[in-house]
Coordinates of C-alpha atoms in Angstrom, one line a residue:
M172 CA 0.8 -5.5 2.7
A173 CA 0.7 -9.1 3.9
V174 CA 4.0 -8.6 5.7
A175 CA 2.6 -5.5 7.3
A176 CA -0.5 -7.4 8.4
L177 CA 1.6 -10.2 9.9
V178 CA 3.9 -7.7 11.7
E179 CA 0.8 -5.9 13.1
V180 CA -0.6 -9.3 14.3
K181 CA 2.7 -9.9 16.1
R182 CA 2.8 -6.4 17.5
K183 CA -0.8 -6.7 18.9
R184 CA 0.0 -10.1 20.3
V185 CA 3.0 -8.7 22.2
A186 CA 0.9 -5.8 23.5
T187 CA -1.8 -8.2 24.7
N188 CA 0.6 -10.7 26.3
K189 CA 2.4 -7.9 28.2
G190 CA -0.8 -6.2 29.3
L191 CA 0.0 -3.0 27.4
L192 CA -3.1 -2.6 25.2
D193 CA -4.3 0.5 27.0
S194 CA -0.8 1.9 27.4
G195 CA 0.6 4.7 25.3
G196 CA 4.1 3.6 26.0
P197 CA 6.5 1.7 23.9
L198 CA 6.1 -2.1 23.4
P199 CA 9.0 -4.5 24.1
I200 CA 9.3 -5.4 20.4
S201 CA 12.3 -4.8 18.2
F202 CA 12.2 -2.0 15.7
F203 CA 13.5 -4.5 13.1
W204 CA 10.0 -6.1 12.9
V205 CA 8.6 -2.8 11.6
A206 CA 11.7 -2.1 9.5
F207 CA 11.2 -5.4 7.7
Q208 CA 7.8 -4.2 6.3
Y209 CA 9.3 -0.8 5.3
L210 CA 12.0 -2.6 3.4
F211 CA 9.3 -4.4 1.3
L212 CA 7.2 -1.3 0.8
G213 CA 10.1 0.9 -0.1
S214 CA 11.4 -1.6 -2.6
A215 CA 8.0 -2.0 -4.2
D216 CA 7.7 1.8 -4.5
L217 CA 11.2 2.0 -6.0
F218 CA 10.7 -0.7 -8.6
T219 CA 7.2 0.5 -9.5
L220 CA 8.3 4.0 -10.1
A221 CA 11.3 3.0 -12.1
G222 CA 9.2 0.7 -14.3
L223 CA 6.5 3.3 -14.7
L224 CA 8.9 6.1 -15.7
E225 CA 10.6 3.7 -18.2
F226 CA 7.3 2.7 -19.7
F227 CA 6.0 6.2 -20.1
F228 CA 9.4 7.4 -21.6
S229 CA 9.7 4.5 -24.0
E230 CA 6.1 4.3 -25.2
A231 CA 5.3 8.0 -25.6
P232 CA 6.1 9.8 -28.8
S233 CA 9.4 11.7 -28.6
S234 CA 7.5 15.1 -28.6
M235 CA 5.4 14.0 -25.6
R236 CA 8.0 12.4 -23.4
S237 CA 8.2 15.1 -20.8
L238 CA 4.4 15.1 -20.6
A239 CA 4.4 11.4 -20.2
T240 CA 7.0 11.6 -17.4
S241 CA 4.9 14.2 -15.6
L242 CA 1.9 11.9 -15.9
S243 CA 3.8 9.2 -14.1
W244 CA 4.4 11.6 -11.2
A245 CA 0.7 12.7 -11.3
S246 CA -0.4 9.0 -11.1
L247 CA 1.8 8.6 -8.1
A248 CA 0.2 11.6 -6.4
M249 CA -3.3 10.4 -7.3
G250 CA -2.4 7.1 -5.6
Y251 CA -1.5 8.8 -2.4
Y252 CA -4.7 10.8 -2.5
L253 CA -6.7 7.7 -3.1
S254 CA -5.0 6.1 -0.1
S255 CA -6.3 8.8 2.2
V256 CA -9.8 8.4 0.6
I257 CA -9.6 4.6 1.3
V258 CA -8.7 5.3 5.0
S259 CA -11.7 7.7 5.3
I260 CA -14.1 5.2 3.7
V261 CA -12.9 2.3 5.8
N262 CA -13.2 4.4 9.0
G263 CA -16.7 5.4 8.0
A264 CA -17.8 2.0 7.0
T265 CA -16.4 0.2 10.1
G266 CA -17.5 2.7 12.6
S267 CA -20.9 3.4 14.1
P268 CA -22.3 5.7 16.8
G269 CA -21.5 3.2 19.5
H270 CA -18.4 1.6 18.0
R271 CA -15.1 3.1 16.7
G272 CA -13.9 2.5 13.2
W273 CA -10.9 0.3 12.5
L274 CA -8.5 3.3 12.3
S275 CA -9.6 5.4 15.3
G276 CA -9.1 5.2 19.0
P277 CA -7.2 6.6 21.9
N278 CA -3.9 4.8 20.9
L279 CA -2.5 2.7 18.2
N280 CA -3.2 -0.5 20.2
S281 CA -6.9 0.0 20.0
Y282 CA -6.8 0.3 16.2
H283 CA -7.5 -2.7 13.9
L284 CA -4.6 -2.1 11.6
D285 CA -4.2 -5.8 10.9
R286 CA -7.7 -5.9 9.4
F287 CA -7.0 -2.8 7.4
Y288 CA -3.7 -4.2 6.1
W289 CA -5.5 -7.4 5.1
L290 CA -8.1 -5.4 3.2
I291 CA -5.4 -3.5 1.4
C292 CA -3.7 -6.8 0.6
V293 CA -6.9 -8.0 -1.0
L294 CA -7.4 -4.8 -2.9
S295 CA -3.8 -5.0 -4.1
G296 CA -4.4 -8.5 -5.4
L297 CA -7.5 -7.3 -7.3
N298 CA -5.5 -4.5 -8.7
F299 CA -2.8 -6.9 -9.8
I300 CA -5.5 -9.0 -11.6
H301 CA -6.8 -5.8 -13.2
Y302 CA -3.2 -5.0 -14.3
L303 CA -2.7 -8.5 -15.8
F304 CA -6.0 -8.1 -17.8
W305 CA -4.8 -4.9 -19.5
A306 CA -1.2 -5.8 -19.8
A307 CA -2.1 -9.0 -21.7
R308 CA -4.0 -6.8 -24.2
Y309 CA -1.4 -4.1 -24.6
K310 CA 0.5 -3.8 -27.9
Y311 CA 3.9 -2.3 -27.6
R312 CA 4.8 0.5 -29.9
S313 CA 7.0 -0.7 -32.8
I314 CA 10.6 0.5 -32.8
K315 CA 11.4 2.6 -35.9

């Protein structure tokens, strides 16, 4: 998310320097700036899902492996749902009757995606600390 925030800062800087903040047209910036962040996000999703499936499959009793695998997919779906809830909360918390929220406006250039990405970056860091807390206390199932 830090890479996404930095790319968004770069994108907004280009829009400001070229006088295209209020324009709905394309910006003179290479697609590869955006592709860079998708490379990181896609890789993170891939490795997270692979590790999650392996964990559920190896730690669940053999009679519950299919249920554990389906729980990994359900947790992924829940994460996507919570992402949309976070967007709604941020828009509601940052907006007021005379002021638009971070994620609303007439075009993408009027959004404050950089702030949103930094917020998600902080939340991801807190989530990682939460993960480390529970991972340190987890006892793996003994192999029989």
